[in-house]
Short mmCIF file of C-alpha atoms in Angstrom, two decimals:
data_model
loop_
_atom_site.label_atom_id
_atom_site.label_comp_id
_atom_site.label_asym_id
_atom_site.label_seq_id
_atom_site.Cartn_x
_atom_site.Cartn_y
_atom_site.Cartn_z
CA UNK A 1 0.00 0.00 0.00
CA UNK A 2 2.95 2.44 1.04
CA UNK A 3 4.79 1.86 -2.30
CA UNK A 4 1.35 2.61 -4.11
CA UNK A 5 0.92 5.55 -2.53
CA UNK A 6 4.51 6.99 -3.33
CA UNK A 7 4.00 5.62 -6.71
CA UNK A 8 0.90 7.65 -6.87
CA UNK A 9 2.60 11.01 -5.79
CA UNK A 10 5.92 10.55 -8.06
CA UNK A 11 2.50 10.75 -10.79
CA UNK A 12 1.36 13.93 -9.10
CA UNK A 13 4.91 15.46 -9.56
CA UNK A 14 5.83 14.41 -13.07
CA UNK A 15 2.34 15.73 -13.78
CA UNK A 16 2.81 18.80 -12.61
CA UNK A 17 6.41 19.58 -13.67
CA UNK A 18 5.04 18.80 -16.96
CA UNK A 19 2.28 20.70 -17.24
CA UNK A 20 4.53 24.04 -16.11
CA UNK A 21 6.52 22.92 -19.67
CA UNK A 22 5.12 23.02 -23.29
CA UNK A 23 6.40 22.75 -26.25
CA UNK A 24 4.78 23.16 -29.44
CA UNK A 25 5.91 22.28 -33.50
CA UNK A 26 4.04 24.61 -35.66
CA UNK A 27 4.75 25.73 -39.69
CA UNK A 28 3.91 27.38 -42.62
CA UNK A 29 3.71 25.28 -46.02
CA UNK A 30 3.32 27.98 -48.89
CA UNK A 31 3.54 26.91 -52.42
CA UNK A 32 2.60 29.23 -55.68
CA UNK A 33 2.32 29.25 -59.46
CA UNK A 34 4.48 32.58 -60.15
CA UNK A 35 5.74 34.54 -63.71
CA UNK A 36 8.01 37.26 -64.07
CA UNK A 37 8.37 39.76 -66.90
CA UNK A 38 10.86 42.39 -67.20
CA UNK A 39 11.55 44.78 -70.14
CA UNK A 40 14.89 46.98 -70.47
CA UNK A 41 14.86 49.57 -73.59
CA UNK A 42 17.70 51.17 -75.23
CA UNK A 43 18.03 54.88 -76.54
CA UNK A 44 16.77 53.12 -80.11
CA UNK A 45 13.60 51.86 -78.50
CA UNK A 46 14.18 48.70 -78.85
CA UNK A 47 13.22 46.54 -76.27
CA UNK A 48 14.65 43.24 -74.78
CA UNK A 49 11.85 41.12 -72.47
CA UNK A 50 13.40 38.79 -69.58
CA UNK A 51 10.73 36.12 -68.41
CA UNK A 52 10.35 33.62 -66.16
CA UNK A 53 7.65 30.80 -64.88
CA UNK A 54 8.32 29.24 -61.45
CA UNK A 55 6.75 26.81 -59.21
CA UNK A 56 7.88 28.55 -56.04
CA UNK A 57 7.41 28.49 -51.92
CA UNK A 58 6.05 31.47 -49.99
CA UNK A 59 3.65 33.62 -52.21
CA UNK A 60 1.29 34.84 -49.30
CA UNK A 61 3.32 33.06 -45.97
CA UNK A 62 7.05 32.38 -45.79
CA UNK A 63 7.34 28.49 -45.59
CA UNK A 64 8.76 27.16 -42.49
CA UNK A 65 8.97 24.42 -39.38
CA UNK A 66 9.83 25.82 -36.14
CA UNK A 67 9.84 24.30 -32.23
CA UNK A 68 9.06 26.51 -29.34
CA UNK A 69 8.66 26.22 -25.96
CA UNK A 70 8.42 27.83 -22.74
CA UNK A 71 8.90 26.78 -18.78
CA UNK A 72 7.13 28.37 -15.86
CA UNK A 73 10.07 28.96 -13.84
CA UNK A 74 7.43 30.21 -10.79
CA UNK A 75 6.90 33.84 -9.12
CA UNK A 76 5.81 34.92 -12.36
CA UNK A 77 9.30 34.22 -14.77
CA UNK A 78 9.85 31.61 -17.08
CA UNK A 79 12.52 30.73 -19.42
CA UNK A 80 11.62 29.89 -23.60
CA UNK A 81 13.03 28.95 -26.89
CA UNK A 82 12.28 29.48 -30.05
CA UNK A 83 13.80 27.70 -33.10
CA UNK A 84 12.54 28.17 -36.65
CA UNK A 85 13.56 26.57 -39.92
CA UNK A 86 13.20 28.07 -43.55
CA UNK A 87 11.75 25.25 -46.08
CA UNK A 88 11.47 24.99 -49.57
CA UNK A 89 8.48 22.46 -50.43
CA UNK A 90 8.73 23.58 -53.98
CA UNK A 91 11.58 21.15 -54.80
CA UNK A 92 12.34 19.87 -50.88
CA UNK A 93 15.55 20.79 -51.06
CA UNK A 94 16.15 23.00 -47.68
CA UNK A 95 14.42 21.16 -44.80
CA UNK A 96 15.78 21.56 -41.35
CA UNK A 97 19.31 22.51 -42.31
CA UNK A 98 19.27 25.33 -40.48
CA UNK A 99 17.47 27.80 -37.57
CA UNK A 100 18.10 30.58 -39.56
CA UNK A 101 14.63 32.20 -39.41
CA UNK A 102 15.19 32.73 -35.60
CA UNK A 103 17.41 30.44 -33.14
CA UNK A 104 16.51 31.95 -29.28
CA UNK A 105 16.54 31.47 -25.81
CA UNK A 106 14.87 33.66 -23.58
CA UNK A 107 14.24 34.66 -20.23
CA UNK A 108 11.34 36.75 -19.16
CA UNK A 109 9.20 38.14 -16.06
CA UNK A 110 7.41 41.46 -14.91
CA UNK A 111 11.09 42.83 -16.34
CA UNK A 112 10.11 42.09 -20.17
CA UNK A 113 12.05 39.50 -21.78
CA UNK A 114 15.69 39.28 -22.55
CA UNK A 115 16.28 36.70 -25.74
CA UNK A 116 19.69 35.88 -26.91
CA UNK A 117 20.38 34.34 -30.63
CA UNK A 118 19.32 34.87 -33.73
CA UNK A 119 15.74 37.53 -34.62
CA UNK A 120 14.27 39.84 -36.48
CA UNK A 121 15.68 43.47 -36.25
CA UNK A 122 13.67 46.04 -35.05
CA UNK A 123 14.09 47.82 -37.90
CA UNK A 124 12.84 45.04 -39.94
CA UNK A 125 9.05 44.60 -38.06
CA UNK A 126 7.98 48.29 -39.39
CA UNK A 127 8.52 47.21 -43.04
CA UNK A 128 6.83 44.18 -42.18
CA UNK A 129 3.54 45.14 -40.02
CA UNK A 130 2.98 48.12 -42.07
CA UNK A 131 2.97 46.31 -45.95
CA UNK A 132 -0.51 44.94 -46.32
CA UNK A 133 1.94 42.16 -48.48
CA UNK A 134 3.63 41.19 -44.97
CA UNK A 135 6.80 41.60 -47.22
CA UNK A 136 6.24 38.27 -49.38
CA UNK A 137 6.03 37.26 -52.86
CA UNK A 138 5.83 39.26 -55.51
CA UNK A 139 3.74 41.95 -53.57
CA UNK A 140 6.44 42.94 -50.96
CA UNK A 141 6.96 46.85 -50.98
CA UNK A 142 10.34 48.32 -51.83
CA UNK A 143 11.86 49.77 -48.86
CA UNK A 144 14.06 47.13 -48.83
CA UNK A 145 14.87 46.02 -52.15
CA UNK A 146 18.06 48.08 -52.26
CA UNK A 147 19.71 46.74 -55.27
CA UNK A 148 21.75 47.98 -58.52
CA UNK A 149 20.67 51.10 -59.24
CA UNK A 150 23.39 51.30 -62.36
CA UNK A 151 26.37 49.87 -63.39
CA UNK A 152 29.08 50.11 -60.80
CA UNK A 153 26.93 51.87 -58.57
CA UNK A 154 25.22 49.25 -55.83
CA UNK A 155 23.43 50.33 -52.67
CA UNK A 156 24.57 48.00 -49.74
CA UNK A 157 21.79 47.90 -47.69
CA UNK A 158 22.35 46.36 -44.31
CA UNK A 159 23.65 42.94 -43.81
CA UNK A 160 21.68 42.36 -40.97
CA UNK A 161 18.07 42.51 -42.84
CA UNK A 162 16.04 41.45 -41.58
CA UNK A 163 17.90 39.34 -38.97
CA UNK A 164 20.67 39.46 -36.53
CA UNK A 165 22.98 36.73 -35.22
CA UNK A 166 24.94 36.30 -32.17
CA UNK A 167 22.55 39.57 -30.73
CA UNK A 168 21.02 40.32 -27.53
CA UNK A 169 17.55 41.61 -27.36
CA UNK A 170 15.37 43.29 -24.84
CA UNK A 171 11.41 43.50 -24.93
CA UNK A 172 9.21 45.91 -22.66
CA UNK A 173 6.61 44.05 -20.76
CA UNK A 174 3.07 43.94 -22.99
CA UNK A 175 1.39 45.47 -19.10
CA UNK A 176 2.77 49.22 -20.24
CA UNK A 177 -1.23 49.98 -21.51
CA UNK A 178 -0.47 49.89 -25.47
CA UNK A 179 3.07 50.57 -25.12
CA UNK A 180 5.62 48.60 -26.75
CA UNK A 181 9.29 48.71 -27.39
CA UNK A 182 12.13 46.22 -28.36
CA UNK A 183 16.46 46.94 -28.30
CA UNK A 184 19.35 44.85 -30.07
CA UNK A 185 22.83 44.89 -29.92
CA UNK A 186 24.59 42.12 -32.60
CA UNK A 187 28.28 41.36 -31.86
CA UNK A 188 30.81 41.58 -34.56
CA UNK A 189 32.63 38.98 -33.17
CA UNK A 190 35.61 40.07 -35.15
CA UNK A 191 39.07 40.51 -33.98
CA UNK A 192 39.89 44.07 -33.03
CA UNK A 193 43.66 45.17 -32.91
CA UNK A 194 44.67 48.79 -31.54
CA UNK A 195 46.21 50.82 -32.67
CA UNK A 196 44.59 49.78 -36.40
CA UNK A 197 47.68 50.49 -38.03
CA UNK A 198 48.81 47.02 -36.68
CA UNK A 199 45.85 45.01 -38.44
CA UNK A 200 47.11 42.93 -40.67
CA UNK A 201 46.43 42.54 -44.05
CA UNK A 202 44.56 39.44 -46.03
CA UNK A 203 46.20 36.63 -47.18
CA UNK A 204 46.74 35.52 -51.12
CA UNK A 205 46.93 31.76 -52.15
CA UNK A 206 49.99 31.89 -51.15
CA UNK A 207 49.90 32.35 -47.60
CA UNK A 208 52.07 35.61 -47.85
CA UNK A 209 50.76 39.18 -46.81
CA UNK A 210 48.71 40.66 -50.02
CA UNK A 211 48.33 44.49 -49.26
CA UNK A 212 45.34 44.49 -51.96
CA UNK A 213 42.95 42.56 -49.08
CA UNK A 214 42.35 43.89 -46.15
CA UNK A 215 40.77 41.87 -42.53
CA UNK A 216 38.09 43.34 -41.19
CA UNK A 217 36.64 44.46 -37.90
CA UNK A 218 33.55 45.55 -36.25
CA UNK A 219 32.07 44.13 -39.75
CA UNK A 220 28.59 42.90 -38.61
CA UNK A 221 27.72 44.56 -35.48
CA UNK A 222 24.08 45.82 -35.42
CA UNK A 223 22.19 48.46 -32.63
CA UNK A 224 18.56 49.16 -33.26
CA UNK A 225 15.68 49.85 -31.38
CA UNK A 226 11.60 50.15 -31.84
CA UNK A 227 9.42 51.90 -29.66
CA UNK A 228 5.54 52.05 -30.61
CA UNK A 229 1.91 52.31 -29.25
CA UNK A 230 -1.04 49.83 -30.26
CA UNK A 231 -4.23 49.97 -28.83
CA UNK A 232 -7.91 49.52 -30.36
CA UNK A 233 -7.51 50.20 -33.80
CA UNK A 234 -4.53 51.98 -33.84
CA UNK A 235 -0.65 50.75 -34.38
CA UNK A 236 2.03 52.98 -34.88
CA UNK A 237 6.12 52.73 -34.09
CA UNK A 238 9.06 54.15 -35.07
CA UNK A 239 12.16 52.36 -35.15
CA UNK A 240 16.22 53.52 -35.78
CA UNK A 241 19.18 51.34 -36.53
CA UNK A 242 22.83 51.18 -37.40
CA UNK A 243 24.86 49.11 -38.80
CA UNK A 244 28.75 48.23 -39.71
CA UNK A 245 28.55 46.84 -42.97
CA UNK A 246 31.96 46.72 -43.72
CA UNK A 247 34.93 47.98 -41.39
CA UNK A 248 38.70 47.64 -42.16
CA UNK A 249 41.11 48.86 -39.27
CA UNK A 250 44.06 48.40 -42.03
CA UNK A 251 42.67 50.52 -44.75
CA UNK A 252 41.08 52.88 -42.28
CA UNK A 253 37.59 52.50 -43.45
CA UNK A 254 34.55 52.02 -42.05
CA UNK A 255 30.92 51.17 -44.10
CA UNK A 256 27.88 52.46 -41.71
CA UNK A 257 24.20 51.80 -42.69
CA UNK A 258 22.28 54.20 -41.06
CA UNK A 259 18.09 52.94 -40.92
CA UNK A 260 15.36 54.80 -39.88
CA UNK A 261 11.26 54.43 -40.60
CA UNK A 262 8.19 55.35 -38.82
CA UNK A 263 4.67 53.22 -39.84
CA UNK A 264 1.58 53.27 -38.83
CA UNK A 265 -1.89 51.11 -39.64
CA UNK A 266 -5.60 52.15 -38.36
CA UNK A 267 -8.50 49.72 -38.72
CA UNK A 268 -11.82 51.03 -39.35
CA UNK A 269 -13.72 47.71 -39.23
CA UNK A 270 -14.56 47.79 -43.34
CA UNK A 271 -10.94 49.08 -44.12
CA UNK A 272 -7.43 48.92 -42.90
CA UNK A 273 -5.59 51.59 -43.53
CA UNK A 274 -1.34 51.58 -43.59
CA UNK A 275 1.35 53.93 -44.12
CA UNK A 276 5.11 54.11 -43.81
CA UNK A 277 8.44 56.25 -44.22
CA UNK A 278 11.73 54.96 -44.43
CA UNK A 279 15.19 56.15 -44.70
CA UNK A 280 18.40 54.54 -45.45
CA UNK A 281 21.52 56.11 -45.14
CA UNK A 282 24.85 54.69 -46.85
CA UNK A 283 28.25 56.28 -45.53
CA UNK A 284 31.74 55.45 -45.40
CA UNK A 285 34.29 57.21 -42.76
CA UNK A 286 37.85 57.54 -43.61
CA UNK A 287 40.61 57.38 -40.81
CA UNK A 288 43.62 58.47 -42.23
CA UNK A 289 42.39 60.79 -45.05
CA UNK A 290 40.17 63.62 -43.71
CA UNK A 291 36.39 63.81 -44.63
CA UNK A 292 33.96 61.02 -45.60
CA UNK A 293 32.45 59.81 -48.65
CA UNK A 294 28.98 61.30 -48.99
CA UNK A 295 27.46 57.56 -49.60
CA UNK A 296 24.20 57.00 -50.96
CA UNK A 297 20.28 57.79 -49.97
CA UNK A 298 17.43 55.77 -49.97
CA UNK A 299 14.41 57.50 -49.22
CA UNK A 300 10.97 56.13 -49.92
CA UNK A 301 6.91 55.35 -48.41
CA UNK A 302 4.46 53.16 -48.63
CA UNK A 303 0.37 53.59 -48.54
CA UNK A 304 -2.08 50.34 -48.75
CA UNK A 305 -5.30 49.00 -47.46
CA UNK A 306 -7.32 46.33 -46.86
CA UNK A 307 -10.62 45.08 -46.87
CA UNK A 308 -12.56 42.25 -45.76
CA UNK A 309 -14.87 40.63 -48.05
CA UNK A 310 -16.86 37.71 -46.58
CA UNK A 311 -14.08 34.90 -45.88
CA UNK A 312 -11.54 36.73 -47.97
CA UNK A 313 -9.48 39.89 -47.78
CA UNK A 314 -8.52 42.33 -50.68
CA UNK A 315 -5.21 43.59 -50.42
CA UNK A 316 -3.36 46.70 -52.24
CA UNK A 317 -0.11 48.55 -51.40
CA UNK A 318 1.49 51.20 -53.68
CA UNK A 319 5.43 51.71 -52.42
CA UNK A 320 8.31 54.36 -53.80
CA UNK A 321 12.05 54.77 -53.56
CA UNK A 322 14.56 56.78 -54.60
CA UNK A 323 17.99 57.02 -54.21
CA UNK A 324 19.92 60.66 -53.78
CA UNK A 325 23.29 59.85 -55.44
CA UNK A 326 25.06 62.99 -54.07
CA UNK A 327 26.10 63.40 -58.13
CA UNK A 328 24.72 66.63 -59.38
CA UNK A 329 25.46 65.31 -62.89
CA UNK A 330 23.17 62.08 -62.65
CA UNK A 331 19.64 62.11 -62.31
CA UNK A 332 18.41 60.77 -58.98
CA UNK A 333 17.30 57.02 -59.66
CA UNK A 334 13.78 55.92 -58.29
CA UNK A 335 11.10 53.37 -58.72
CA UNK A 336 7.67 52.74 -58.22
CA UNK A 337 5.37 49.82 -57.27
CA UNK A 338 1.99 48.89 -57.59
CA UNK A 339 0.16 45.56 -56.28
CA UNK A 340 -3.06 44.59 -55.78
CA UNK A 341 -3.54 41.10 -54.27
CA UNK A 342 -6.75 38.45 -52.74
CA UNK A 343 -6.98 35.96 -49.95
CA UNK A 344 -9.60 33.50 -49.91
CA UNK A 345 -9.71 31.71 -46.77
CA UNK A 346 -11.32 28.02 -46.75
CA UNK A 347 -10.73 27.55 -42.78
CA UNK A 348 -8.90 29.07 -40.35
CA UNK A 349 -5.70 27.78 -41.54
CA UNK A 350 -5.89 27.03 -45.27
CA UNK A 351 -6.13 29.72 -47.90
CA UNK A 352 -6.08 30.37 -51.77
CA UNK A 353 -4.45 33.55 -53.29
CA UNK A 354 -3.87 35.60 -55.85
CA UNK A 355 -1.37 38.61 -56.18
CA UNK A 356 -0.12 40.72 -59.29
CA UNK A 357 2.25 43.17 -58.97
CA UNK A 358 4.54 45.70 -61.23
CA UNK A 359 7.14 48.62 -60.78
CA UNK A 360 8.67 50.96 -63.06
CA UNK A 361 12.50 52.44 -62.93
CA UNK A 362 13.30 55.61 -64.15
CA UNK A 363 16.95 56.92 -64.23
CA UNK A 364 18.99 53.58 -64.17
CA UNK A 365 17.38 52.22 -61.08
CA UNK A 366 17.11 48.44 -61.67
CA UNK A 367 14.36 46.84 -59.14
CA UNK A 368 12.95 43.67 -59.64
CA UNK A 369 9.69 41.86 -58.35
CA UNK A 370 10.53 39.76 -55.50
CA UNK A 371 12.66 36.63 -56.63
CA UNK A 372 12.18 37.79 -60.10
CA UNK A 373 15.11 37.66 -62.82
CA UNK A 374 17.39 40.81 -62.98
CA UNK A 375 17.12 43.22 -65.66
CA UNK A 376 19.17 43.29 -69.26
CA UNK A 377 21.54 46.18 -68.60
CA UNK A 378 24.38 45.40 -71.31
CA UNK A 379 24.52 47.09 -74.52
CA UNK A 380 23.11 50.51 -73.31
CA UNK A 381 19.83 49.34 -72.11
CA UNK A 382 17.99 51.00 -69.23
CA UNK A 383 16.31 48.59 -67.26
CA UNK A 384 11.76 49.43 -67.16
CA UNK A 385 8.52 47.56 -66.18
CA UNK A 386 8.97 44.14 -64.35
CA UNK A 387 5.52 42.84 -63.87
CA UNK A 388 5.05 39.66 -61.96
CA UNK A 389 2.22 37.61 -60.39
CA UNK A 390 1.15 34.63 -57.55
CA UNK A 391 -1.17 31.97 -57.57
CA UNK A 392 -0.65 29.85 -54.47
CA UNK A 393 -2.10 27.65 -51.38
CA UNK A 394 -1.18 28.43 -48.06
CA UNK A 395 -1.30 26.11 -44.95
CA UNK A 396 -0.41 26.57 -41.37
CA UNK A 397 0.05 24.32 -38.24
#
């Protein structure tokens, strides 16, 4: 009877440790009949046409497989982690290679939550929240397709979009009433040597110095932050970043990415209503010879909607960019997008939809749709239209 008993409460314990842990497999499988057409002309008029049909993953969702769980750690903290997978079901090629989506642990309480790993940027979730497109398929606005605008003349966005590795992340507590607010700080995790005269060049095949490559440092490291309010039908946060894109004590160079956008969304029950500015700032600080390189501007917004219709939702977003080259003698590249998309939901986790899309360059800019082909810029073509266009399923668990 006495051994029954104890059996009996070892069953009490087990059952309650376990029912202060959960942990839960979830995903998003996303697959979509897509087409791409772009058209560059030269000063002639004539016109070359770059196409493309794919059978392609994430057209409405981003596929993926992720774990998460969480632990009730008691007097109100508990510790989590999070670890999500991109997938390919189009061809089955990527599976669970990799956590590169997002790869956490966290620890949280009446504090907010402290999560250490790989995540999203804060700069990233106002592009995000604020496209009516969620930023996938061939819908997704252009604040950050930050490509070639010409020959020889690239904008290098930030190398942490729209994620961060080896970071450190802090989240207010959601008890602030609407308040919201998240920080990140990415290490480098690149040697530093001082003074940076005494960083030492690359390497050629060799092994022997080569003074044309140069090691880098600081080459990675990200600080951002987002601060917003939500409450009813009203969202709207600002968020500010920085980042070393490139950094070489050696040459005495440094590469700085400088983000900043503000978005906002109201929801009037029949209509959704979103709007964001964005600013990205290219510049490049010299060490040993005085002044810095004037870089390059990217300065664009985004306007969109949308509206509930019986089980569906209508979806529209028109987005602009352009780029302030600091050259009075070239005209300021931009580009425009349109795109006008459907969701028909047949339950709460399965969906059909349908999105066209299509953006126009003007003065050498050269963006594409979303995983479309590039442009024919050879030959004194200027890159045009690219149209492009999803029809896809969507399922979640």
């Amino acid at each position: 009877m006495k051994q029954k008993l104890i059996g009996f409460a070892l069953m009490l314990v087990g059952g309650a440790a376990t029912a202060q842990s959960s942990v839960t497999l979830f995903g998003v499988v996303d697959a979509a009949i897509s087409g791409f057409i772009n058209k560059s002309t030269d000063r002639a008029g004539r016109t070359v046409t770059v196409s493309r049909h794919d059978l392609r993953n994430s057209g409405y969702n981003t596929s993926r497989l992720g774990f998460r769980g969480t632990e009730d750690l008691g007097g109100g903290w508990s510790a989590g982690f999070w670890l999500e997978a991109p997938i390919t079901n189009d061809d089955g090629a990527t599976g669970i290679a990799n956590f590169s989506r997002r790869s956490t642990v966290s620890l949280s309480g009446d504090f907010g939550e402290v999560r250490l790993g790989r995540d999203h940027t804060p700069t990233y979730w106002n592009n995000s929240v604020f496209d009516p497109m969620g930023q996938v398929g061939v819908g997704a606005n252009l604040l950050n397709s930050v490509g070639s605008i010409s020959p020889g003349r690239d904008f290098k966005a930030s190398t942490n979009y729209p994620r961060a590795s080896n970071s450190i992340g802090y989240f207010l507590p959601p008890t602030l009433g609407g308040w919201y607010g998240q920080l990140m700080y990415s290490f480098h995790e690149n040697t530093k040597y001082d003074p940076g005269s005494a960083t030492p060049p690359g390497l050629n095949a060799a092994g022997a110095p080569n003074t044309g490559a140069v090691a880098t440092a600081r080459a990675g490291r990200y600080v951002g932050g987002r601060f917003g309010y939500a409450s009813g039908p009203l969202d709207v946060a600002a968020a500010y970043a920085q980042d070393t894109t490139g950094d070489s004590y050696y040459a005495g160079t440094t590469d700085v990415t400088k983000t900043a956008n503000v978005g906002a969304s109201y929801d009037f029950g029949v209509l959704k209503l979103f709007g964001e500015l964005a600013r990205e700032r290219r510049v490049r600080d010299y060490a040993v010879t005085s002044g810095a390189s004037p870089g390059i501007d990217l300065d664009g917004y985004l306007v969109g909607f949308t509206v509930p219709v019986g089980p569906g939702l209508i979806r529209a977003a028109y987005s602009q960019v352009r780029y302030d080259l600091h050259t009075p003698a070239l005209p300021n590249p931009k580009a425009s997008k349109v795109a006008l998309g459907y969701v028909h939901n047949l339950s709460k986790r399965t969906a059909l939809y349908a999105t066209v899309a299509r953006i126009s360059n003007k003065n050498g800019a050269a963006l594409t749709i979303n995983g479309g082909p590039a442009f024919v810029t050879n030959a004194g073509y200027t890159p045009g239209v690219a149209t492009g266009y999803d029809l896809g399923i969507r399922h979640s668990f």
